[in-house]
mmCIF file of C-alpha atoms in Angstrom:
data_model
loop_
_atom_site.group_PDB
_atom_site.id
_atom_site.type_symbol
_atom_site.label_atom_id
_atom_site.label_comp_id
_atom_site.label_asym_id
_atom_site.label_seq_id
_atom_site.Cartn_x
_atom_site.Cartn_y
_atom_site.Cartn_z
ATOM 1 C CA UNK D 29 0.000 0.000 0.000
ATOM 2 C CA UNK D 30 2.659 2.340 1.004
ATOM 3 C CA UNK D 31 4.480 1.566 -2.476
ATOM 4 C CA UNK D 32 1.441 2.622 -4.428
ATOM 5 C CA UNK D 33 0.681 6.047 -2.370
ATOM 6 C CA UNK D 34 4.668 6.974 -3.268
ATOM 7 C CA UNK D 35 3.846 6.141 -6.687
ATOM 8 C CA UNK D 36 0.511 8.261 -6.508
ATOM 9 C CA UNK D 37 2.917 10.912 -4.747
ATOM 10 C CA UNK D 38 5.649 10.553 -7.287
ATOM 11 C CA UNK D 39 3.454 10.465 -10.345
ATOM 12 C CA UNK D 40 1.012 14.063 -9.042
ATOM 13 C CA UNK D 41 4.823 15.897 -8.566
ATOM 14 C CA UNK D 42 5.187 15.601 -12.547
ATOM 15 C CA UNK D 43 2.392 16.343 -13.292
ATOM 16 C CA UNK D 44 2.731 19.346 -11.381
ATOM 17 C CA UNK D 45 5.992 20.286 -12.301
ATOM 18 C CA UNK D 46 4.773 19.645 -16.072
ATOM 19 C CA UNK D 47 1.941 22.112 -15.198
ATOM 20 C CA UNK D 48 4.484 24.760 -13.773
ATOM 21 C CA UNK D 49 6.595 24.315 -16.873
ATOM 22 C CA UNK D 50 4.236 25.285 -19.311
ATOM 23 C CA UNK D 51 2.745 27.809 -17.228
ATOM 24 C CA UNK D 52 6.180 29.501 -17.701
ATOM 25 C CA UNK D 53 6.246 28.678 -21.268
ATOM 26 C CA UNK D 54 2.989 29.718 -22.635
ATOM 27 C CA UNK D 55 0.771 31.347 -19.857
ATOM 28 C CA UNK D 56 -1.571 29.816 -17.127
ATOM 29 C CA UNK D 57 -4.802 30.386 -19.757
ATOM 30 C CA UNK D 58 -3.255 28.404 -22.842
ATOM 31 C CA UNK D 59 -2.636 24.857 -21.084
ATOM 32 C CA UNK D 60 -4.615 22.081 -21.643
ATOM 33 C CA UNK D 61 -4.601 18.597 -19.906
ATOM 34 C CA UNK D 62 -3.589 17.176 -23.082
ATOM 35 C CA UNK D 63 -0.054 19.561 -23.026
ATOM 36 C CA UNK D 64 0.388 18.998 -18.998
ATOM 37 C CA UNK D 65 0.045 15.295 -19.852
ATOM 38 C CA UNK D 66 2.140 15.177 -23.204
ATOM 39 C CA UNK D 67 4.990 17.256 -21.031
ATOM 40 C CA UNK D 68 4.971 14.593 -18.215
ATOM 41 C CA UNK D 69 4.798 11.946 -20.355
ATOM 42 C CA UNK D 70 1.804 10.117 -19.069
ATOM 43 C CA UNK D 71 -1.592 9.855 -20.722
ATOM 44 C CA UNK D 72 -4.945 11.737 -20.148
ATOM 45 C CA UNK D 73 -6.162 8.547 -17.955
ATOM 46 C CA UNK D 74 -3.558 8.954 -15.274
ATOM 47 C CA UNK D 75 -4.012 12.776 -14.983
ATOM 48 C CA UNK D 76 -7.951 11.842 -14.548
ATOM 49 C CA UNK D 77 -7.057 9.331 -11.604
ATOM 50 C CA UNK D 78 -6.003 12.156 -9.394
ATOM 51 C CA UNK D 79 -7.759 15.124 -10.751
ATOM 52 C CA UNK D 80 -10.851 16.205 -12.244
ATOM 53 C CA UNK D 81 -9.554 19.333 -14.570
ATOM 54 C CA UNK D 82 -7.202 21.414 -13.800
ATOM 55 C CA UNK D 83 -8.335 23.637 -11.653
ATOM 56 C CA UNK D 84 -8.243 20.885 -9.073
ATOM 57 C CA UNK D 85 -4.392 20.609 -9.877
ATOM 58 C CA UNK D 86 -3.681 24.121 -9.354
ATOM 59 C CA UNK D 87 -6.042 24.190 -5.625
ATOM 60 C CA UNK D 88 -3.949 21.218 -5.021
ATOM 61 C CA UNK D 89 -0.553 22.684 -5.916
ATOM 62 C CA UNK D 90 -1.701 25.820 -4.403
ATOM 63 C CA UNK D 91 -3.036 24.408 -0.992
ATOM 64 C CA UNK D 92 0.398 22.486 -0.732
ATOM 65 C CA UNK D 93 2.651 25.675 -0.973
ATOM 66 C CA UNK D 94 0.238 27.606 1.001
ATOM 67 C CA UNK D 95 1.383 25.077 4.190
ATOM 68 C CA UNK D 96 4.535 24.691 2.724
ATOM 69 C CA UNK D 97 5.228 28.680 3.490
ATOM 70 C CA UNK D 98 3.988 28.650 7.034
ATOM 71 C CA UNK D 99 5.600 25.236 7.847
ATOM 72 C CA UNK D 100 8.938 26.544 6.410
ATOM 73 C CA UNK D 101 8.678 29.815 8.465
ATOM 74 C CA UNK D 102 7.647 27.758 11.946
ATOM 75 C CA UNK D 103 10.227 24.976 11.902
ATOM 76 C CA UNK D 104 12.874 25.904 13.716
ATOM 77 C CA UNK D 105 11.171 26.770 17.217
ATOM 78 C CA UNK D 106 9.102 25.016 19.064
ATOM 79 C CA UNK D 107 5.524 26.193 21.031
ATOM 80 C CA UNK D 108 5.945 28.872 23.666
ATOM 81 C CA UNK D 109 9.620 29.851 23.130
ATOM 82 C CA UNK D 110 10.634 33.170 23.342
ATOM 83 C CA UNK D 111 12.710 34.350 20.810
ATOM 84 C CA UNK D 112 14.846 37.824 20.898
ATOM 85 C CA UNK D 113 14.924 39.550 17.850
ATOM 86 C CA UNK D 114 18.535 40.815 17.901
ATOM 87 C CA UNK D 115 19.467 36.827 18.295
ATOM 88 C CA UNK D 116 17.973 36.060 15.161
ATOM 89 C CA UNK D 117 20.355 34.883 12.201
ATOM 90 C CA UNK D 118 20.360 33.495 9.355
ATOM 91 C CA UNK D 119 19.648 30.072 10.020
ATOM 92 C CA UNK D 120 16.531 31.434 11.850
ATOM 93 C CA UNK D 121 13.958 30.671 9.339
ATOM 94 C CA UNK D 122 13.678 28.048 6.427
ATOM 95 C CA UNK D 123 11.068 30.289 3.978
ATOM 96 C CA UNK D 124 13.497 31.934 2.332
ATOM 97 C CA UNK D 125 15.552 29.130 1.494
ATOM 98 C CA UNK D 126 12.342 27.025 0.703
ATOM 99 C CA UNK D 127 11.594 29.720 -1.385
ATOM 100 C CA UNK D 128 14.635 29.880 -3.359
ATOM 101 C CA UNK D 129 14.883 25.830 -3.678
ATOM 102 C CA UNK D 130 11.080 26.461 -5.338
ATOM 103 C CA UNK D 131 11.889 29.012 -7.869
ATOM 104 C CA UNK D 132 10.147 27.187 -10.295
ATOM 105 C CA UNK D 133 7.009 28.079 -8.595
ATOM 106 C CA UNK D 134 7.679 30.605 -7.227
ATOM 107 C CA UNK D 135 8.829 32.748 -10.448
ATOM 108 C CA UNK D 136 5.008 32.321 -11.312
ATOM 109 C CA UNK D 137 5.057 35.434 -9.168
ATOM 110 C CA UNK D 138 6.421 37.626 -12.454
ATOM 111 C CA UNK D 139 4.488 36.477 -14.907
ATOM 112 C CA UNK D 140 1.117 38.443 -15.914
ATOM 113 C CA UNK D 141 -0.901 35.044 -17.560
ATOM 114 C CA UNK D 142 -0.225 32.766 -13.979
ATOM 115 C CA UNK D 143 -2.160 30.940 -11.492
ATOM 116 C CA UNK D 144 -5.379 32.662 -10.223
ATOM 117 C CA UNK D 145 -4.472 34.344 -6.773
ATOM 118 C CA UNK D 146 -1.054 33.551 -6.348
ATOM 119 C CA UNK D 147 -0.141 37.084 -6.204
ATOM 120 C CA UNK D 148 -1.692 36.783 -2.605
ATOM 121 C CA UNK D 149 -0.899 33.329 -1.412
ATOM 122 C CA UNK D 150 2.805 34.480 -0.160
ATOM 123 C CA UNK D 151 1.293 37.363 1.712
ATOM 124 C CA UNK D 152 -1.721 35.485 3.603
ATOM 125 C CA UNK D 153 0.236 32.683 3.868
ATOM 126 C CA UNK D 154 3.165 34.423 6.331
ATOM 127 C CA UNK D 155 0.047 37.327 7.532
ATOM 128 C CA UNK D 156 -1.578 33.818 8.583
ATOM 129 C CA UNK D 157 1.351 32.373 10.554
ATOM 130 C CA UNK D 158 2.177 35.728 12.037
ATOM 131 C CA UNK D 159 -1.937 36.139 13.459
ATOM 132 C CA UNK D 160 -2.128 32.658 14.419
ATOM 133 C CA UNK D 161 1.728 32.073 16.350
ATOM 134 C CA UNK D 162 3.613 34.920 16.957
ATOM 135 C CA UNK D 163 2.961 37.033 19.810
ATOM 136 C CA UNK D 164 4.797 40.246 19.058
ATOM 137 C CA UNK D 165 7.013 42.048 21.851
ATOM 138 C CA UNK D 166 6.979 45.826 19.657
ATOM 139 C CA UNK D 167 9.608 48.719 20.544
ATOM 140 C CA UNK D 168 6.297 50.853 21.425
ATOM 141 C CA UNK D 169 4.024 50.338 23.990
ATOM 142 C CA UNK D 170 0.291 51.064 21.761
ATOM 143 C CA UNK D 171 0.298 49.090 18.652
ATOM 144 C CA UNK D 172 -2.763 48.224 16.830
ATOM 145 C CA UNK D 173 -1.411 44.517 16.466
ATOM 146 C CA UNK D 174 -3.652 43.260 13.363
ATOM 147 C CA UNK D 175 -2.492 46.393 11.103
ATOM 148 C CA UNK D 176 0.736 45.765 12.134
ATOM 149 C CA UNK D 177 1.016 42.408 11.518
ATOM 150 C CA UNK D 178 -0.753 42.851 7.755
ATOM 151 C CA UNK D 179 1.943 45.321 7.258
ATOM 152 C CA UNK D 180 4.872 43.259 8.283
ATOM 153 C CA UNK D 181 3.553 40.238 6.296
ATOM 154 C CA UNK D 182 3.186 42.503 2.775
ATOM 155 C CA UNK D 183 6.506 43.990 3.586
ATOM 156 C CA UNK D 184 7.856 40.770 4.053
ATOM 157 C CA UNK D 185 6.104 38.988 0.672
ATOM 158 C CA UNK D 186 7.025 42.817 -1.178
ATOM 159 C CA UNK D 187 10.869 42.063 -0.437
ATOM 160 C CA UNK D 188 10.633 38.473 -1.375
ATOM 161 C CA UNK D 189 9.220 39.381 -4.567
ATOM 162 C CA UNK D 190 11.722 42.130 -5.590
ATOM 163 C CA UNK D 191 14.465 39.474 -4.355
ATOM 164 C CA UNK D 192 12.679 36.947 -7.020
ATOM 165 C CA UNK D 193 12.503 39.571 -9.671
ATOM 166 C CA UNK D 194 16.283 40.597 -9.406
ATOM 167 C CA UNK D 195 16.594 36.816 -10.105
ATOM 168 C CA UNK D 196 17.745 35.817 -6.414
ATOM 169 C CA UNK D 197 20.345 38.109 -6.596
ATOM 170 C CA UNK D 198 21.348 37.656 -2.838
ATOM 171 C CA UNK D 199 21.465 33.866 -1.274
ATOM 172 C CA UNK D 200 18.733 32.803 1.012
ATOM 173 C CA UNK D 201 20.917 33.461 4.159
ATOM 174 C CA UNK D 202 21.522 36.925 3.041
ATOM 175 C CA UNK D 203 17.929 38.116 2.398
ATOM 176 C CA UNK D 204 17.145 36.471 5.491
ATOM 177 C CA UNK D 205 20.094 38.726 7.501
ATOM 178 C CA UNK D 206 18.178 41.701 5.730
ATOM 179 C CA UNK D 207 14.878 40.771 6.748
ATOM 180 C CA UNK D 208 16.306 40.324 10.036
ATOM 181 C CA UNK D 209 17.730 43.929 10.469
ATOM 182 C CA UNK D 210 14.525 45.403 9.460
ATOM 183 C CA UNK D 211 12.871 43.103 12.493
ATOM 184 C CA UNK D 212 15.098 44.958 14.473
ATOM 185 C CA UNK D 213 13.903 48.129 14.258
ATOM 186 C CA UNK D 214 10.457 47.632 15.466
ATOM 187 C CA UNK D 215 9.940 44.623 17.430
ATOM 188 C CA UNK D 216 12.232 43.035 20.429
ATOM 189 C CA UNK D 217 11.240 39.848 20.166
ATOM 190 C CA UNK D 218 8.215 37.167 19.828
ATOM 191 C CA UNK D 219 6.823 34.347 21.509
ATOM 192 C CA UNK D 220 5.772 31.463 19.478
ATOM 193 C CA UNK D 221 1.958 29.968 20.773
ATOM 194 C CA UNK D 222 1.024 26.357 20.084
ATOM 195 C CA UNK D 223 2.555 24.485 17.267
ATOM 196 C CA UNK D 224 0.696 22.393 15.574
ATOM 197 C CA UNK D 225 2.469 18.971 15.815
#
């Protein structure tokens, strides 16, 4: 059983790298099941086993990275640790790194014909993590905590995306020493709430 679910596993990661392919290639609106399938090599049955169009890929794909950014950002600490902010480094956080190991997908940013709401994911996706763990120790004492937070997660996804579009011109530990200097000049440090295990 276990050998057919990493075959299932194995066989949906081509076809989704096929689909990010020739989303690069020709634009999110002109591919067809038929070019996804052509690309990957398989035929139209096997796409059908584990979707229904491909719209279903795409939630799918989407869904994954979605999780994929918060996990990647949460997996070095551990549930209420406090963290300083001025101890951070750059082996602090996995996102960026994740992010850079993902370009494929993550170059879909740049393109004008891509996936439907991707533009967003990265955003929500860290605005998320920062609501739902991170309590945030500020440098003032009256901070409206929700605008704050939406601001530091669209800063964060704005910086990610100009690193992307200078085509990673800095390595994941260096973005994620810059990103950790502008932390430091308005919060002091975080606690992390329950981690989902």
């Amino acid at each position: 059983m276990k050998s057919n679910s990493n075959q299932a596993l194995r066989t949906k990661h081509f076809l989704k790298k096929a689909f990010i392919d020739l989303v690069h290639k020709k634009g999110f609106s002109a591919v067809t099941v038929k070019d996804i399938v052509e690309y990957a090599q398989y035929n139209r049955t096997t796409f059908y086993v584990y979707y229904q169009n491909i719209d279903d890929l795409v939630e799918e794909l989407m869904e994954e990275m979605f999780e994929a950014i918060q996990y990647n950002s949460m997996s070095k600490y551990v549930s209420n640790s406090r963290v300083k902010v001025q101890e951070l480094t750059t082996n602090s956080f996995e996102l960026l790194y994740y992010i850079y190991d993902h370009r494929d997908y993550f170059t879909l940013l740049l393109l004008e014909d891509t996936l439907p709401r991707i533009h967003q994911q990265l955003p929500e996706a860290i605005f998320n993590l920062l609501k739902e763990k991170f309590d945030i120790h500020y440098g003032v004492s009256v901070v409206d905590d929700y605008s704050q937070k939406r601001y530091m997660a669209y800063g964060t996804a704005g910086l990610i995306l100009d690193w992307i579009s200078q085509d990673f011109d800095a390595t994941p530990g260096e973005m994620t020493e810059r990103l950790n200097r502008i932390f430091n000049t308005f919060a002091r440090g975080f606690v992390i709430k329950e981690i989902d295990t």
